[in-house]
Amino acid sequence: MNRLQFFFARLRERLWVRPLVACIVSVGCVFLARLADGTDLGRHVADVSRDSLEALLRIVAASMLVIATFAVASMVSAYASASGNATPRSFPLVLSDDTSQNALSTFIASFIYSVVALVALMNGYYGQAGRFALFVATVAMFALVIITFVRWVDSIARLGRLSSTIDKVEAATAASLALRKTTPFLGGKPAGENAPDGEPLYPRTIGYLQHVDVGAIEKAAAGAGGNVTLVALPGTFCTPDRPLARLSGVVASTSKERRDALEDGLRNAFTIGGSRHFEQDPRFGLIVLSEIASRALSPAVNDPGTAIDIIGTLVRLLHGWVAPSDDDAAPEVLAEHVLVPALAVGDIFDDAFTGIARDGAGTVEVMVRLQKALRACTTFGDRAMRDEALRHARLALRRAELAMTLDDDIDAVRNAAAFTRGDSQWRTIAQ
């Protein structure tokens, strides 16, 4: 099921899938209308003339082709705007927009439906009841097109806009963080600092680890009587010299053939590709948000307001990551033979705030807001998060002191970073 969810998530990013399904359904409706001729429906309904139905289908066919072409052009323009204004890494989220894909599917399916129905009608495929059923289906299709078009116009006005893209990235990151919060070890057991060492399992391809099928790893490890400790988490860039996992406790009498089969089965549980995805990789969403803020802080764009908005988004996501919830029970262990390391809070903060602190070091309003955000992170009740927030606050202050030239701006940032002073239990940057 885990692998199927990953597969269907990739299908959502393909523009041809929904139109294909919609076209098949529309063609099926054309032939289903013929079944009405096998009933006595013709005695109770009006006799729809073939000429009037043919004229209606011709209108639908001509208009839908134009609207579908217009929809594709508008969507391509929105996609280009999303990649240019935000970051190319946000493109899959914009591409998988449900409203746009449903609209395009409806327009293309309506065109295919009208053409197929027109050909069938002109060749005398329908009787009186069949023509009435086809007329009802055509009117329903036309009404669906009108409703979809109105909804789509409202959506396409926002699709590709920077604010809409940020909202999509935030939603994807929040979902990924919530999933990792529910299953912090992907269904396995925590590896901890004393995880057993073992024989390394190296990948045979180079790319980003996109998905880990813990269920398949559990099945292989349990069959071999050993344990598998993950070394690479989703989002890791994998190379042949960097192990994916370590296999320990395998029966010594296992033959070379069975061991090779075991390693091949374990490798198949790791999906490696050329890009990162959001589902099992919450750090990727934070990186994408940080990239959007860095682009906004570039001299060519000069939009500190967007960076400030991103900082607030990051704080909201981090609060949701550590905030207690009603179902904060111990995570269920579904894979007894799989050990998985926890997501490091330091890595999360590095992904979220390093780029903003670097690129916004010379902008006083951004640095003041960043210090306030990091101060808020120290109050969330998580010790590790407080530690990292203080570390990044001090780093951001040093970057600002090196980048700013006006003493008043530096003093403003120092005042915002006053919460980092006088706390002897935290290490200073120099240490």
GROMACS .gro file of C-alpha atoms in nm:
model
  431
    1MET     CA    1   0.000   0.000   0.000
    2ASN     CA    2   0.287   0.236   0.080
    3ARG     CA    3   0.444   0.181  -0.260
    4LEU     CA    4   0.106   0.219  -0.434
    5GLN     CA    5   0.050   0.554  -0.264
    6PHE     CA    6   0.388   0.672  -0.389
    7PHE     CA    7   0.303   0.548  -0.740
    8PHE     CA    8  -0.037   0.722  -0.749
    9ALA     CA    9   0.121   1.042  -0.619
   10ARG     CA   10   0.350   1.038  -0.923
   11LEU     CA   11   0.052   0.979  -1.151
   12ARG     CA   12  -0.106   1.299  -1.021
   13GLU     CA   13   0.191   1.486  -1.166
   14ARG     CA   14   0.117   1.353  -1.517
   15LEU     CA   15  -0.116   1.570  -1.720
   16TRP     CA   16  -0.229   1.289  -1.949
   17VAL     CA   17  -0.373   1.055  -1.683
   18ARG     CA   18  -0.698   1.229  -1.592
   19PRO     CA   19  -0.781   1.335  -1.950
   20LEU     CA   20  -0.731   0.976  -2.062
   21VAL     CA   21  -0.964   0.842  -1.793
   22ALA     CA   22  -1.221   1.112  -1.868
   23CYS     CA   23  -1.210   1.032  -2.240
   24ILE     CA   24  -1.271   0.663  -2.175
   25VAL     CA   25  -1.567   0.746  -1.953
   26SER     CA   26  -1.712   0.987  -2.210
   27VAL     CA   27  -1.687   0.732  -2.491
   28GLY     CA   28  -1.851   0.477  -2.263
   29CYS     CA   29  -2.142   0.717  -2.207
   30VAL     CA   30  -2.195   0.739  -2.584
   31PHE     CA   31  -2.237   0.365  -2.614
   32LEU     CA   32  -2.436   0.333  -2.291
   33ALA     CA   33  -2.701   0.561  -2.441
   34ARG     CA   34  -2.767   0.290  -2.699
   35LEU     CA   35  -2.890   0.059  -2.422
   36ALA     CA   36  -3.200   0.275  -2.383
   37ASP     CA   37  -3.327   0.141  -2.718
   38GLY     CA   38  -3.362  -0.201  -2.558
   39THR     CA   39  -3.624  -0.072  -2.314
   40ASP     CA   40  -3.972   0.072  -2.353
   41LEU     CA   41  -3.845   0.421  -2.262
   42GLY     CA   42  -3.936   0.543  -2.609
   43ARG     CA   43  -4.305   0.527  -2.525
   44HIS     CA   44  -4.275   0.776  -2.241
   45VAL     CA   45  -4.027   1.036  -2.367
   46ALA     CA   46  -4.028   1.299  -2.637
   47ASP     CA   47  -3.894   1.220  -2.981
   48VAL     CA   48  -3.573   1.422  -3.015
   49SER     CA   49  -3.501   1.483  -3.383
   50ARG     CA   50  -3.168   1.377  -3.518
   51ASP     CA   51  -3.106   1.718  -3.676
   52SER     CA   52  -3.145   1.909  -3.350
   53LEU     CA   53  -2.922   1.667  -3.164
   54GLU     CA   54  -2.666   1.679  -3.442
   55ALA     CA   55  -2.660   2.060  -3.431
   56LEU     CA   56  -2.609   2.053  -3.053
   57LEU     CA   57  -2.322   1.804  -3.079
   58ARG     CA   58  -2.154   2.011  -3.352
   59ILE     CA   59  -2.166   2.319  -3.129
   60VAL     CA   60  -2.015   2.128  -2.837
   61ALA     CA   61  -1.743   1.974  -3.056
   62ALA     CA   62  -1.639   2.307  -3.208
   63SER     CA   63  -1.640   2.500  -2.880
   64MET     CA   64  -1.468   2.236  -2.669
   65LEU     CA   65  -1.168   2.213  -2.899
   66VAL     CA   66  -1.114   2.588  -2.869
   67ILE     CA   67  -1.163   2.589  -2.491
   68ALA     CA   68  -0.929   2.291  -2.444
   69THR     CA   69  -0.660   2.467  -2.646
   70PHE     CA   70  -0.711   2.784  -2.443
   71ALA     CA   71  -0.693   2.585  -2.120
   72VAL     CA   72  -0.362   2.425  -2.215
   73ALA     CA   73  -0.212   2.762  -2.307
   74SER     CA   74  -0.328   2.917  -1.980
   75MET     CA   75  -0.194   2.628  -1.775
   76VAL     CA   76   0.145   2.636  -1.947
   77SER     CA   77   0.166   3.011  -1.878
   78ALA     CA   78   0.078   2.952  -1.512
   79TYR     CA   79   0.338   2.675  -1.483
   80ALA     CA   80   0.607   2.898  -1.630
   81SER     CA   81   0.509   3.175  -1.390
   82ALA     CA   82   0.530   2.938  -1.092
   83SER     CA   83   0.877   2.819  -1.190
   84GLY     CA   84   1.000   3.171  -1.259
   85ASN     CA   85   0.853   3.355  -0.961
   86ALA     CA   86   0.898   3.089  -0.695
   87THR     CA   87   1.139   2.801  -0.763
   88PRO     CA   88   1.146   2.515  -1.016
   89ARG     CA   89   1.122   2.269  -0.726
   90SER     CA   90   0.762   2.381  -0.669
   91PHE     CA   91   0.660   2.290  -1.025
   92PRO     CA   92   0.528   1.938  -0.945
   93LEU     CA   93   0.286   2.083  -0.690
   94VAL     CA   94   0.152   2.337  -0.937
   95LEU     CA   95   0.132   2.070  -1.205
   96SER     CA   96  -0.077   1.844  -0.982
   97ASP     CA   97  -0.340   2.114  -0.918
   98ASP     CA   98  -0.671   1.925  -0.907
   99THR     CA   99  -0.891   2.205  -1.041
  100SER     CA  100  -0.681   2.261  -1.352
  101GLN     CA  101  -0.643   1.893  -1.426
  102ASN     CA  102  -1.015   1.833  -1.380
  103ALA     CA  103  -1.096   2.126  -1.607
  104LEU     CA  104  -0.864   2.009  -1.882
  105SER     CA  105  -1.000   1.654  -1.850
  106THR     CA  106  -1.359   1.780  -1.876
  107PHE     CA  107  -1.291   1.992  -2.184
  108ILE     CA  108  -1.106   1.718  -2.372
  109ALA     CA  109  -1.357   1.452  -2.269
  110SER     CA  110  -1.644   1.672  -2.388
  111PHE     CA  111  -1.477   1.715  -2.726
  112ILE     CA  112  -1.417   1.341  -2.765
  113TYR     CA  113  -1.770   1.265  -2.648
  114SER     CA  114  -1.931   1.502  -2.898
  115VAL     CA  115  -1.724   1.373  -3.191
  116VAL     CA  116  -1.792   1.006  -3.117
  117ALA     CA  117  -2.161   1.072  -3.048
  118LEU     CA  118  -2.191   1.275  -3.369
  119VAL     CA  119  -2.044   0.995  -3.579
  120ALA     CA  120  -2.270   0.737  -3.414
  121LEU     CA  121  -2.577   0.956  -3.459
  122MET     CA  122  -2.512   1.027  -3.828
  123ASN     CA  123  -2.482   0.654  -3.896
  124GLY     CA  124  -2.823   0.574  -3.743
  125TYR     CA  125  -2.685   0.405  -3.433
  126TYR     CA  126  -2.968   0.527  -3.206
  127GLY     CA  127  -3.343   0.482  -3.199
  128GLN     CA  128  -3.594   0.717  -3.037
  129ALA     CA  129  -3.507   0.617  -2.679
  130GLY     CA  130  -3.135   0.618  -2.757
  131ARG     CA  131  -3.154   0.970  -2.901
  132PHE     CA  132  -3.336   1.093  -2.592
  133ALA     CA  133  -3.076   0.931  -2.363
  134LEU     CA  134  -2.800   1.086  -2.573
  135PHE     CA  135  -2.972   1.425  -2.552
  136VAL     CA  136  -2.993   1.403  -2.172
  137ALA     CA  137  -2.626   1.298  -2.152
  138THR     CA  138  -2.526   1.585  -2.381
  139VAL     CA  139  -2.715   1.842  -2.174
  140ALA     CA  140  -2.556   1.702  -1.856
  141MET     CA  141  -2.213   1.716  -2.019
  142PHE     CA  142  -2.274   2.074  -2.129
  143ALA     CA  143  -2.383   2.175  -1.777
  144LEU     CA  144  -2.072   2.008  -1.634
  145VAL     CA  145  -1.856   2.202  -1.878
  146ILE     CA  146  -2.014   2.533  -1.775
  147ILE     CA  147  -1.969   2.466  -1.403
  148THR     CA  148  -1.613   2.344  -1.452
  149PHE     CA  149  -1.524   2.644  -1.667
  150VAL     CA  150  -1.651   2.891  -1.407
  151ARG     CA  151  -1.458   2.717  -1.128
  152TRP     CA  152  -1.150   2.688  -1.344
  153VAL     CA  153  -1.148   3.058  -1.434
  154ASP     CA  154  -1.141   3.142  -1.065
  155SER     CA  155  -0.860   2.893  -1.008
  156ILE     CA  156  -0.644   2.983  -1.310
  157ALA     CA  157  -0.642   3.345  -1.194
  158ARG     CA  158  -0.449   3.227  -0.888
  159LEU     CA  159  -0.256   2.932  -1.031
  160GLY     CA  160   0.108   3.023  -1.072
  161ARG     CA  161   0.086   3.326  -0.847
  162LEU     CA  162   0.356   3.339  -0.585
  163SER     CA  163   0.114   3.338  -0.291
  164SER     CA  164  -0.071   3.037  -0.432
  165THR     CA  165   0.255   2.850  -0.487
  166ILE     CA  166   0.367   2.921  -0.130
  167ASP     CA  167   0.036   2.789   0.000
  168LYS     CA  168   0.074   2.469  -0.202
  169VAL     CA  169   0.430   2.413  -0.077
  170GLU     CA  170   0.321   2.481   0.281
  171ALA     CA  171   0.033   2.233   0.252
  172ALA     CA  172   0.261   1.963   0.106
  173THR     CA  173   0.525   2.023   0.373
  174ALA     CA  174   0.268   2.020   0.653
  175ALA     CA  175   0.129   1.690   0.526
  176SER     CA  176   0.478   1.541   0.508
  177LEU     CA  177   0.565   1.662   0.858
  178ALA     CA  178   0.237   1.528   0.994
  179LEU     CA  179   0.306   1.190   0.837
  180ARG     CA  180   0.657   1.180   0.984
  181LYS     CA  181   0.522   1.292   1.321
  182THR     CA  182   0.278   1.001   1.319
  183THR     CA  183   0.542   0.752   1.203
  184PRO     CA  184   0.873   0.911   1.306
  185PHE     CA  185   1.063   0.593   1.217
  186LEU     CA  186   0.863   0.508   0.901
  187GLY     CA  187   0.699   0.217   1.082
  188GLY     CA  188   1.026   0.069   1.207
  189LYS     CA  189   1.207   0.088   1.540
  190PRO     CA  190   1.426   0.380   1.647
  191ALA     CA  191   1.789   0.325   1.558
  192GLY     CA  192   1.934   0.535   1.840
  193GLU     CA  193   2.302   0.598   1.896
  194ASN     CA  194   2.382   0.232   1.972
  195ALA     CA  195   2.239   0.085   1.653
  196PRO     CA  196   2.415  -0.237   1.558
  197ASP     CA  197   2.677  -0.214   1.288
  198GLY     CA  198   2.662  -0.452   0.996
  199GLU     CA  199   2.740  -0.523   0.637
  200PRO     CA  200   2.675  -0.212   0.423
  201LEU     CA  201   2.425  -0.220   0.139
  202TYR     CA  202   2.534   0.010  -0.142
  203PRO     CA  203   2.311   0.146  -0.420
  204ARG     CA  204   2.376   0.072  -0.785
  205THR     CA  205   2.235   0.399  -0.915
  206ILE     CA  206   2.304   0.764  -0.840
  207GLY     CA  207   2.028   1.001  -0.742
  208TYR     CA  208   1.801   1.112  -0.461
  209LEU     CA  209   1.636   0.858  -0.236
  210GLN     CA  210   1.268   0.925  -0.303
  211HIS     CA  211   1.089   0.648  -0.118
  212VAL     CA  212   1.162   0.364   0.125
  213ASP     CA  213   0.934   0.060   0.133
  214VAL     CA  214   0.980  -0.038   0.496
  215GLY     CA  215   0.733  -0.325   0.459
  216ALA     CA  216   0.943  -0.487   0.187
  217ILE     CA  217   1.258  -0.441   0.396
  218GLU     CA  218   1.087  -0.601   0.697
  219LYS     CA  219   0.980  -0.899   0.492
  220ALA     CA  220   1.330  -0.953   0.355
  221ALA     CA  221   1.501  -0.901   0.691
  222ALA     CA  222   1.262  -1.129   0.878
  223GLY     CA  223   1.311  -1.401   0.619
  224ALA     CA  224   1.688  -1.379   0.662
  225GLY     CA  225   1.670  -1.368   1.041
  226GLY     CA  226   1.854  -1.037   1.062
  227ASN     CA  227   1.804  -0.666   1.114
  228VAL     CA  228   1.838  -0.376   0.871
  229THR     CA  229   1.948  -0.033   0.994
  230LEU     CA  230   1.872   0.248   0.753
  231VAL     CA  231   2.160   0.483   0.694
  232ALA     CA  232   1.997   0.699   0.427
  233LEU     CA  233   1.659   0.865   0.476
  234PRO     CA  234   1.437   0.994   0.193
  235GLY     CA  235   1.600   1.302   0.044
  236THR     CA  236   1.956   1.169   0.073
  237PHE     CA  237   2.170   1.194  -0.240
  238CYS     CA  238   2.287   0.837  -0.299
  239THR     CA  239   2.616   0.738  -0.459
  240PRO     CA  240   2.778   0.395  -0.493
  241ASP     CA  241   3.021   0.474  -0.209
  242ARG     CA  242   2.748   0.574   0.038
  243PRO     CA  243   2.551   0.288   0.198
  244LEU     CA  244   2.175   0.286   0.203
  245ALA     CA  245   2.152   0.053   0.501
  246ARG     CA  246   2.345  -0.196   0.708
  247LEU     CA  247   2.246  -0.560   0.740
  248SER     CA  248   2.328  -0.738   1.064
  249GLY     CA  249   2.248  -1.066   1.234
  250VAL     CA  250   2.199  -1.271   0.918
  251VAL     CA  251   2.247  -1.644   0.969
  252ALA     CA  252   2.612  -1.722   0.898
  253SER     CA  253   2.525  -2.034   0.699
  254THR     CA  254   2.333  -1.830   0.442
  255SER     CA  255   2.466  -1.914   0.098
  256LYS     CA  256   2.608  -1.654  -0.137
  257GLU     CA  257   2.314  -1.695  -0.373
  258ARG     CA  258   2.061  -1.630  -0.098
  259ARG     CA  259   2.259  -1.334   0.032
  260ASP     CA  260   2.276  -1.182  -0.316
  261ALA     CA  261   1.902  -1.233  -0.356
  262LEU     CA  262   1.846  -1.074  -0.017
  263GLU     CA  263   2.054  -0.768  -0.110
  264ASP     CA  264   1.876  -0.732  -0.443
  265GLY     CA  265   1.541  -0.747  -0.265
  266LEU     CA  266   1.654  -0.481  -0.019
  267ARG     CA  267   1.777  -0.254  -0.298
  268ASN     CA  268   1.440  -0.282  -0.471
  269ALA     CA  269   1.279  -0.137  -0.159
  270PHE     CA  270   1.468   0.189  -0.213
  271THR     CA  271   1.336   0.411  -0.492
  272ILE     CA  272   1.611   0.636  -0.628
  273GLY     CA  273   1.543   0.905  -0.888
  274GLY     CA  274   1.670   1.231  -1.027
  275SER     CA  275   1.467   1.462  -0.803
  276ARG     CA  276   1.323   1.481  -0.454
  277HIS     CA  277   0.957   1.445  -0.361
  278PHE     CA  278   0.752   1.578  -0.072
  279GLU     CA  279   0.575   1.268   0.062
  280GLN     CA  280   0.845   1.101   0.275
  281ASP     CA  281   1.087   1.394   0.268
  282PRO     CA  282   0.964   1.683   0.488
  283ARG     CA  283   1.303   1.853   0.468
  284PHE     CA  284   1.250   1.905   0.096
  285GLY     CA  285   0.946   2.122   0.158
  286LEU     CA  286   1.145   2.340   0.398
  287ILE     CA  287   1.422   2.372   0.139
  288VAL     CA  288   1.172   2.478  -0.128
  289LEU     CA  289   1.026   2.745   0.100
  290SER     CA  290   1.375   2.869   0.183
  291GLU     CA  291   1.458   2.885  -0.190
  292ILE     CA  292   1.150   3.098  -0.255
  293ALA     CA  293   1.259   3.338   0.018
  294SER     CA  294   1.616   3.351  -0.116
  295ARG     CA  295   1.490   3.432  -0.465
  296ALA     CA  296   1.273   3.708  -0.322
  297LEU     CA  297   1.579   3.852  -0.146
  298SER     CA  298   1.791   3.859  -0.463
  299PRO     CA  299   1.877   4.207  -0.599
  300ALA     CA  300   1.682   4.133  -0.918
  301VAL     CA  301   1.358   4.071  -0.727
  302ASN     CA  302   1.409   4.273  -0.406
  303ASP     CA  303   1.093   4.152  -0.231
  304PRO     CA  304   1.167   4.126   0.143
  305GLY     CA  305   0.794   4.099   0.215
  306THR     CA  306   0.784   3.753   0.060
  307ALA     CA  307   1.083   3.645   0.270
  308ILE     CA  308   0.907   3.769   0.584
  309ASP     CA  309   0.597   3.574   0.480
  310ILE     CA  310   0.807   3.261   0.435
  311ILE     CA  311   0.961   3.305   0.780
  312GLY     CA  312   0.614   3.307   0.932
  313THR     CA  313   0.524   2.997   0.731
  314LEU     CA  314   0.832   2.814   0.858
  315VAL     CA  315   0.749   2.899   1.219
  316ARG     CA  316   0.396   2.772   1.168
  317LEU     CA  317   0.524   2.444   1.026
  318LEU     CA  318   0.779   2.394   1.302
  319HIS     CA  319   0.518   2.459   1.568
  320GLY     CA  320   0.294   2.197   1.412
  321TRP     CA  321   0.588   1.956   1.412
  322VAL     CA  322   0.640   1.969   1.791
  323ALA     CA  323   0.297   2.075   1.914
  324PRO     CA  324   0.121   1.807   2.122
  325SER     CA  325  -0.188   1.648   1.973
  326ASP     CA  326  -0.465   1.420   2.093
  327ASP     CA  327  -0.312   1.110   1.933
  328ASP     CA  328   0.045   1.155   2.058
  329ALA     CA  329   0.073   0.791   2.160
  330ALA     CA  330   0.386   0.585   2.111
  331PRO     CA  331   0.437   0.523   1.738
  332GLU     CA  332   0.321   0.183   1.623
  333VAL     CA  333   0.605  -0.049   1.522
  334LEU     CA  334   0.511  -0.234   1.205
  335ALA     CA  335   0.862  -0.351   1.116
  336GLU     CA  336   1.040  -0.518   1.407
  337HIS     CA  337   1.355  -0.590   1.207
  338VAL     CA  338   1.404  -0.241   1.062
  339LEU     CA  339   1.588   0.031   1.256
  340VAL     CA  340   1.539   0.389   1.136
  341PRO     CA  341   1.719   0.703   1.259
  342ALA     CA  342   1.513   1.000   1.369
  343LEU     CA  343   1.488   1.317   1.166
  344ALA     CA  344   1.755   1.553   1.306
  345VAL     CA  345   1.623   1.888   1.430
  346GLY     CA  346   1.954   2.048   1.334
  347ASP     CA  347   1.908   1.944   0.973
  348ILE     CA  348   1.555   2.086   0.974
  349PHE     CA  349   1.673   2.425   1.099
  350ASP     CA  350   1.965   2.430   0.856
  351ASP     CA  351   1.729   2.365   0.566
  352ALA     CA  352   1.478   2.625   0.681
  353PHE     CA  353   1.682   2.923   0.799
  354THR     CA  354   2.040   2.913   0.668
  355GLY     CA  355   1.959   3.043   0.321
  356ILE     CA  356   1.733   3.320   0.451
  357ALA     CA  357   1.992   3.433   0.708
  358ARG     CA  358   2.264   3.436   0.443
  359ASP     CA  359   2.074   3.616   0.166
  360GLY     CA  360   1.885   3.853   0.396
  361ALA     CA  361   2.180   3.943   0.617
  362GLY     CA  362   2.188   4.300   0.486
  363THR     CA  363   1.811   4.364   0.515
  364VAL     CA  364   1.719   4.485   0.859
  365GLU     CA  365   1.346   4.407   0.846
  366VAL     CA  366   1.413   4.049   0.740
  367MET     CA  367   1.676   3.990   1.007
  368VAL     CA  368   1.461   4.139   1.282
  369ARG     CA  369   1.170   3.918   1.180
  370LEU     CA  370   1.402   3.616   1.163
  371GLN     CA  371   1.522   3.681   1.519
  372LYS     CA  372   1.162   3.709   1.639
  373ALA     CA  373   1.076   3.384   1.462
  374LEU     CA  374   1.369   3.200   1.618
  375ARG     CA  375   1.276   3.340   1.957
  376ALA     CA  376   0.927   3.197   1.910
  377CYS     CA  377   1.080   2.858   1.830
  378THR     CA  378   1.253   2.858   2.171
  379THR     CA  379   0.912   2.867   2.342
  380PHE     CA  380   0.760   2.559   2.177
  381GLY     CA  381   0.864   2.331   2.463
  382ASP     CA  382   1.111   2.118   2.269
  383ARG     CA  383   1.466   2.112   2.406
  384ALA     CA  384   1.638   2.023   2.079
  385MET     CA  385   1.442   2.288   1.889
  386ARG     CA  386   1.531   2.552   2.145
  387ASP     CA  387   1.897   2.458   2.116
  388GLU     CA  388   1.892   2.491   1.737
  389ALA     CA  389   1.689   2.812   1.744
  390LEU     CA  390   1.947   2.977   1.970
  391ARG     CA  391   2.232   2.853   1.751
  392HIS     CA  392   2.074   2.993   1.436
  393ALA     CA  393   1.981   3.318   1.609
  394ARG     CA  394   2.345   3.376   1.699
  395LEU     CA  395   2.458   3.282   1.350
  396ALA     CA  396   2.205   3.518   1.196
  397LEU     CA  397   2.320   3.799   1.425
  398ARG     CA  398   2.682   3.751   1.319
  399ARG     CA  399   2.584   3.751   0.953
  400ALA     CA  400   2.392   4.074   1.002
  401GLU     CA  401   2.681   4.240   1.184
  402LEU     CA  402   2.912   4.155   0.894
  403ALA     CA  403   2.669   4.261   0.620
  404MET     CA  404   2.512   4.579   0.760
  405THR     CA  405   2.688   4.914   0.756
  406LEU     CA  406   2.446   5.132   0.951
  407ASP     CA  407   2.485   5.115   1.327
  408ASP     CA  408   2.114   5.172   1.387
  409ASP     CA  409   2.025   4.866   1.177
  410ILE     CA  410   2.278   4.653   1.362
  411ASP     CA  411   2.142   4.772   1.697
  412ALA     CA  412   1.788   4.680   1.588
  413VAL     CA  413   1.896   4.326   1.508
  414ARG     CA  414   2.095   4.300   1.830
  415ASN     CA  415   1.794   4.409   2.031
  416ALA     CA  416   1.580   4.147   1.857
  417ALA     CA  417   1.847   3.886   1.938
  418ALA     CA  418   1.871   3.985   2.307
  419PHE     CA  419   1.706   3.658   2.407
  420THR     CA  420   2.027   3.471   2.312
  421ARG     CA  421   2.241   3.652   2.570
  422GLY     CA  422   2.326   3.559   2.925
  423ASP     CA  423   2.229   3.190   2.899
  424SER     CA  424   2.534   2.998   3.016
  425GLN     CA  425   2.392   2.657   2.935
  426TRP     CA  426   2.402   2.726   2.560
  427ARG     CA  427   2.725   2.719   2.365
  428THR     CA  428   2.838   3.036   2.191
  429ILE     CA  429   2.929   3.045   1.826
  430ALA     CA  430   3.296   3.069   1.906
  431GLN     CA  431   3.280   2.748   2.105
   0.00000   0.00000   0.00000
